[in-house]
Amino acid sequence: IRLSPRAGYRSMAVQKGLYKKYGAKRAEKPGYSEHHLGTTVDFARIKFQSKAFLWLLKDGIKAGWVPTYYYRRGSRFMREPWHWRYVGRSAAMKFYQSWRTPIERDRRLLEGLKRKGRLTG
């Protein structure tokens, strides 16, 4: 699997521009973005039905990465399979336990699509 970082750390000025361009439904308010922490990355070309997303769900979580804008309940944001935050292995396991049911459902679905050759890159 080849992962290509598209966005990592964002300055306040960049986040202000994104917030102005996309609004509150697609961008976090300046000062509240996980990208300000320097622990978050958006990967290029990651979609739900991709081999890379399946790999991240299986191995990324084990390595300490979590898809914070994908399984978060009550979020006003759309699901972002490309958005991953490094929280460390211990914290990632806590996130996994909280999101276990939807993660395992998605993993089974994606494994089935993979067997049928229906996942993208």
XYZ file of N, CA and C in Angstrom:
363
model
N 0.855 -1.182 0.000
C 0.000 0.000 0.000
C 0.888 1.227 0.000
N 0.610 2.137 -0.871
C 1.351 3.394 -0.930
C 0.467 4.510 -0.410
N 0.917 5.151 0.663
C 0.193 6.279 1.242
C 0.930 7.563 0.893
N 0.197 8.523 0.378
C 0.785 9.809 -0.003
C 0.152 10.920 0.817
N 0.900 11.490 1.765
C 0.348 12.606 2.547
C 0.016 13.785 1.645
N -1.166 14.343 1.832
C -1.586 15.506 1.059
C -1.555 16.750 1.927
N -1.913 16.598 3.192
C -1.930 17.737 4.107
C -1.561 17.241 5.502
N -0.738 17.994 6.172
C -0.354 17.676 7.543
C -0.666 18.862 8.423
N 0.375 19.444 8.997
C 0.191 20.617 9.855
C -0.392 21.765 9.040
N -1.338 22.471 9.648
C -1.907 23.663 9.022
C -1.772 24.833 9.972
N -1.330 25.940 9.428
C -1.262 27.168 10.222
C -2.672 27.725 10.410
N -2.795 28.650 11.322
C -4.074 29.310 11.562
C -4.546 30.025 10.293
N -3.614 30.657 9.586
C -3.976 31.390 8.367
C -4.542 30.454 7.300
N -3.919 29.304 7.119
C -4.415 28.337 6.132
C -5.797 27.835 6.544
N -5.975 27.531 7.832
C -7.274 27.044 8.299
C -8.352 28.111 8.136
N -8.003 29.371 8.361
C -8.973 30.459 8.152
C -9.429 30.484 6.698
N -8.479 30.318 5.778
C -8.822 30.292 4.353
C -9.728 29.127 3.997
N -9.443 27.946 4.553
C -10.280 26.770 4.292
C -11.678 26.951 4.876
N -11.744 27.519 6.063
C -13.034 27.742 6.710
C -13.871 28.741 5.903
N -13.203 29.780 5.416
C -13.898 30.779 4.600
C -14.379 30.161 3.281
N -13.542 29.308 2.678
C -13.862 28.696 1.389
C -14.951 27.629 1.505
N -14.851 26.739 2.528
C -15.739 25.581 2.619
C -16.866 25.708 3.640
N -16.726 26.594 4.608
C -17.767 26.767 5.609
C -17.711 25.731 6.717
N -18.632 25.868 7.669
C -18.625 25.061 8.888
C -18.966 23.587 8.667
N -19.583 23.235 7.554
C -19.919 21.826 7.317
C -18.748 21.036 6.743
N -17.745 21.719 6.202
C -16.629 21.012 5.582
C -15.279 21.342 6.195
N -15.206 22.359 7.040
C -13.918 22.749 7.635
C -14.109 23.116 9.100
N -13.127 22.765 9.888
C -13.149 23.090 11.317
C -12.822 24.564 11.498
N -13.357 25.139 12.566
C -13.047 26.537 12.875
C -11.549 26.675 13.131
N -10.967 27.791 12.709
C -9.554 28.030 13.030
C -9.351 27.972 14.544
N -8.328 27.243 14.952
C -8.051 27.051 16.366
C -8.582 25.731 16.900
N -9.438 25.049 16.135
C -10.035 23.790 16.572
C -9.663 22.599 15.687
N -8.951 22.842 14.616
C -8.593 21.771 13.687
C -7.542 20.841 14.286
N -7.707 19.539 14.072
C -6.683 18.575 14.478
C -5.378 18.826 13.735
N -5.448 19.444 12.583
C -4.236 19.736 11.808
C -3.325 20.738 12.519
N -3.862 21.534 13.428
C -3.030 22.469 14.198
C -2.094 21.730 15.150
N -2.434 20.500 15.502
C -1.653 19.732 16.479
C -0.371 19.146 15.901
N -0.324 19.002 14.586
C 0.843 18.380 13.962
C 0.835 16.865 14.078
N -0.289 16.277 14.450
C -0.395 14.819 14.590
C -1.377 14.227 13.588
N -1.875 15.040 12.686
C -2.912 14.613 11.763
C -2.446 14.763 10.330
N -2.865 13.814 9.496
C -2.513 13.866 8.084
C -3.738 13.497 7.252
N -3.882 14.167 6.133
C -4.858 13.780 5.121
C -4.055 13.086 4.020
N -4.481 11.876 3.662
C -3.799 11.128 2.614
C -4.494 11.350 1.280
N -3.716 11.469 0.221
C -4.266 11.633 -1.124
C -4.869 10.312 -1.588
N -5.913 10.410 -2.345
C -6.551 9.273 -3.015
C -7.048 8.164 -2.085
N -7.427 8.496 -0.866
C -8.009 7.499 0.040
C -9.522 7.667 -0.010
N -10.191 6.623 -0.421
C -11.652 6.595 -0.448
C -12.109 5.414 0.389
N -13.387 5.386 0.726
C -13.897 4.282 1.530
C -13.611 2.948 0.850
N -13.968 2.819 -0.415
C -13.791 1.546 -1.115
C -12.406 1.454 -1.747
N -11.375 1.600 -0.913
C -10.002 1.512 -1.406
C -9.201 0.526 -0.569
N -8.207 -0.065 -1.204
C -7.308 -0.982 -0.503
C -6.576 -0.256 0.621
N -6.257 1.002 0.390
C -5.523 1.778 1.400
C -6.377 1.987 2.656
N -7.666 2.281 2.490
C -8.527 2.464 3.666
C -8.661 1.154 4.442
N -8.812 0.043 3.729
C -8.874 -1.258 4.396
C -7.582 -1.521 5.158
N -6.448 -1.256 4.536
C -5.154 -1.478 5.194
C -5.028 -0.605 6.443
N -5.418 0.656 6.344
C -5.354 1.553 7.498
C -6.269 1.069 8.629
N -7.450 0.565 8.286
C -8.349 0.046 9.320
C -7.740 -1.161 10.033
N -6.998 -1.976 9.285
C -6.409 -3.176 9.893
C -5.084 -2.870 10.573
N -4.188 -2.208 9.872
C -2.825 -2.034 10.371
C -2.518 -0.639 10.897
N -3.186 0.370 10.375
C -2.962 1.728 10.853
C -3.358 1.884 12.314
N -4.492 1.299 12.674
C -4.948 1.387 14.064
C -3.963 0.688 14.987
N -3.456 -0.477 14.566
C -2.464 -1.199 15.373
C -1.208 -0.356 15.594
N -0.892 0.507 14.641
C 0.307 1.350 14.722
C 0.051 2.673 15.452
N -1.200 2.919 15.850
C -1.483 4.127 16.623
C -2.223 5.227 15.884
N -2.725 4.937 14.689
C -3.453 5.926 13.886
C -4.947 5.647 13.951
N -5.764 6.698 13.987
C -7.220 6.546 14.027
C -7.886 7.498 13.030
N -9.002 7.040 12.455
C -9.751 7.883 11.503
C -10.767 8.754 12.240
N -10.288 9.800 12.873
C -11.126 10.565 13.797
C -12.340 11.220 13.158
N -12.316 11.516 11.874
C -13.477 12.140 11.246
C -14.278 11.132 10.438
N -14.119 9.858 10.752
C -14.902 8.844 10.047
C -15.933 8.186 10.957
N -15.532 7.806 12.153
C -16.433 7.088 13.050
C -16.963 7.937 14.198
N -16.611 9.191 14.241
C -17.067 10.062 15.325
C -18.574 10.236 15.258
N -19.226 9.951 16.371
C -20.685 10.086 16.434
C -21.066 11.541 16.663
N -22.145 11.953 16.038
C -22.677 13.286 16.267
C -21.868 14.397 15.629
N -20.935 14.052 14.758
C -20.124 15.078 14.107
C -20.930 15.756 13.011
N -20.683 17.021 12.834
C -21.357 17.746 11.753
C -20.605 17.582 10.443
N -19.440 16.940 10.501
C -18.616 16.775 9.306
C -18.970 15.505 8.552
N -18.761 15.554 7.251
C -18.928 14.347 6.455
C -17.825 13.359 6.833
N -18.026 12.116 6.544
C -17.012 11.101 6.821
C -15.791 11.360 5.941
N -14.616 11.290 6.538
C -13.373 11.561 5.816
C -12.425 10.370 5.956
N -12.488 9.408 5.028
C -11.605 8.247 5.128
C -10.129 8.592 4.943
N -9.833 9.755 4.421
C -8.454 10.184 4.189
C -7.817 10.849 5.408
N -8.604 11.195 6.411
C -8.145 11.978 7.574
C -7.784 11.041 8.730
N -6.492 10.974 9.070
C -6.005 10.084 10.130
C -5.146 10.858 11.109
N -5.327 10.550 12.391
C -4.575 11.227 13.449
C -3.769 10.211 14.240
N -2.514 10.544 14.492
C -1.674 9.679 15.305
C -1.935 9.993 16.780
N -2.370 8.960 17.523
C -2.642 9.118 18.954
C -1.818 8.144 19.797
N -1.058 7.271 19.147
C -0.291 6.244 19.860
C -1.088 4.952 19.949
N -0.373 3.856 20.151
C -1.015 2.532 20.142
C -2.069 2.364 21.233
N -1.750 2.780 22.446
C -2.675 2.587 23.565
C -3.979 3.347 23.328
N -3.877 4.611 22.959
C -5.083 5.413 22.710
C -5.839 4.895 21.483
N -5.113 4.454 20.458
C -5.771 3.918 19.262
C -6.610 2.690 19.611
N -6.133 1.866 20.521
C -6.907 0.694 20.947
C -8.173 1.112 21.690
N -8.112 2.210 22.424
C -9.311 2.720 23.104
C -10.329 3.241 22.081
N -9.834 3.961 21.078
C -10.723 4.406 20.002
C -11.347 3.192 19.322
N -10.503 2.198 19.022
C -10.994 0.990 18.353
C -12.110 0.330 19.173
N -11.906 0.194 20.471
C -12.928 -0.430 21.317
C -14.236 0.361 21.258
N -14.143 1.666 21.222
C -15.324 2.509 21.146
C -16.041 2.363 19.799
N -15.266 2.182 18.738
C -15.807 2.114 17.374
C -15.796 0.702 16.805
N -15.578 -0.295 17.630
C -15.357 -1.670 17.170
C -16.436 -2.169 16.203
N -17.697 -2.006 16.544
C -18.778 -2.538 15.709
C -18.755 -1.947 14.298
N -18.738 -0.624 14.138
C -18.711 -0.108 12.752
C -17.398 -0.399 12.030
N -16.281 -0.421 12.741
C -15.010 -0.731 12.082
C -15.026 -2.158 11.553
N -15.447 -3.100 12.379
C -15.470 -4.503 11.949
C -16.484 -4.724 10.831
N -17.618 -4.032 10.877
C -18.595 -4.112 9.788
C -17.970 -3.632 8.481
N -17.287 -2.491 8.547
C -16.658 -1.947 7.346
C -15.522 -2.838 6.852
N -14.744 -3.387 7.776
C -13.655 -4.282 7.374
C -14.191 -5.505 6.647
N -15.268 -6.111 7.164
C -15.863 -7.278 6.498
C -16.374 -6.910 5.106
N -17.040 -5.772 5.011
C -17.545 -5.312 3.720
C -16.394 -5.099 2.737
N -15.346 -4.419 3.182
C -14.214 -4.135 2.298
C -13.447 -5.401 1.935
N -13.311 -6.337 2.852
C -12.656 -7.619 2.534
C -13.436 -8.346 1.441
N -14.765 -8.321 1.533
C -15.602 -8.935 0.509
C -15.421 -8.266 -0.843
N -15.372 -6.953 -0.855
C -15.142 -6.223 -2.109
C -13.748 -6.505 -2.656
N -12.780 -6.651 -1.764
C -11.415 -6.955 -2.194
C -11.363 -8.317 -2.886
N -12.028 -9.314 -2.300
C -12.065 -10.653 -2.916
C -12.698 -10.618 -4.304
N -13.644 -9.714 -4.497
C -14.320 -9.583 -5.793
C -13.566 -8.661 -6.747
N -12.445 -8.102 -6.280
C -11.668 -7.193 -7.127
C -12.318 -5.846 -7.324
N -13.106 -5.423 -6.355
C -13.871 -4.172 -6.517
C -13.367 -3.029 -5.658
N -12.144 -3.130 -5.121
C -11.563 -1.999 -4.376
C -10.642 -1.223 -5.302
N -10.586 0.079 -5.111
C -9.670 0.902 -5.889
C -8.284 0.851 -5.265
N -7.276 1.264 -6.060
C -5.871 1.338 -5.670
C -5.626 1.147 -4.265
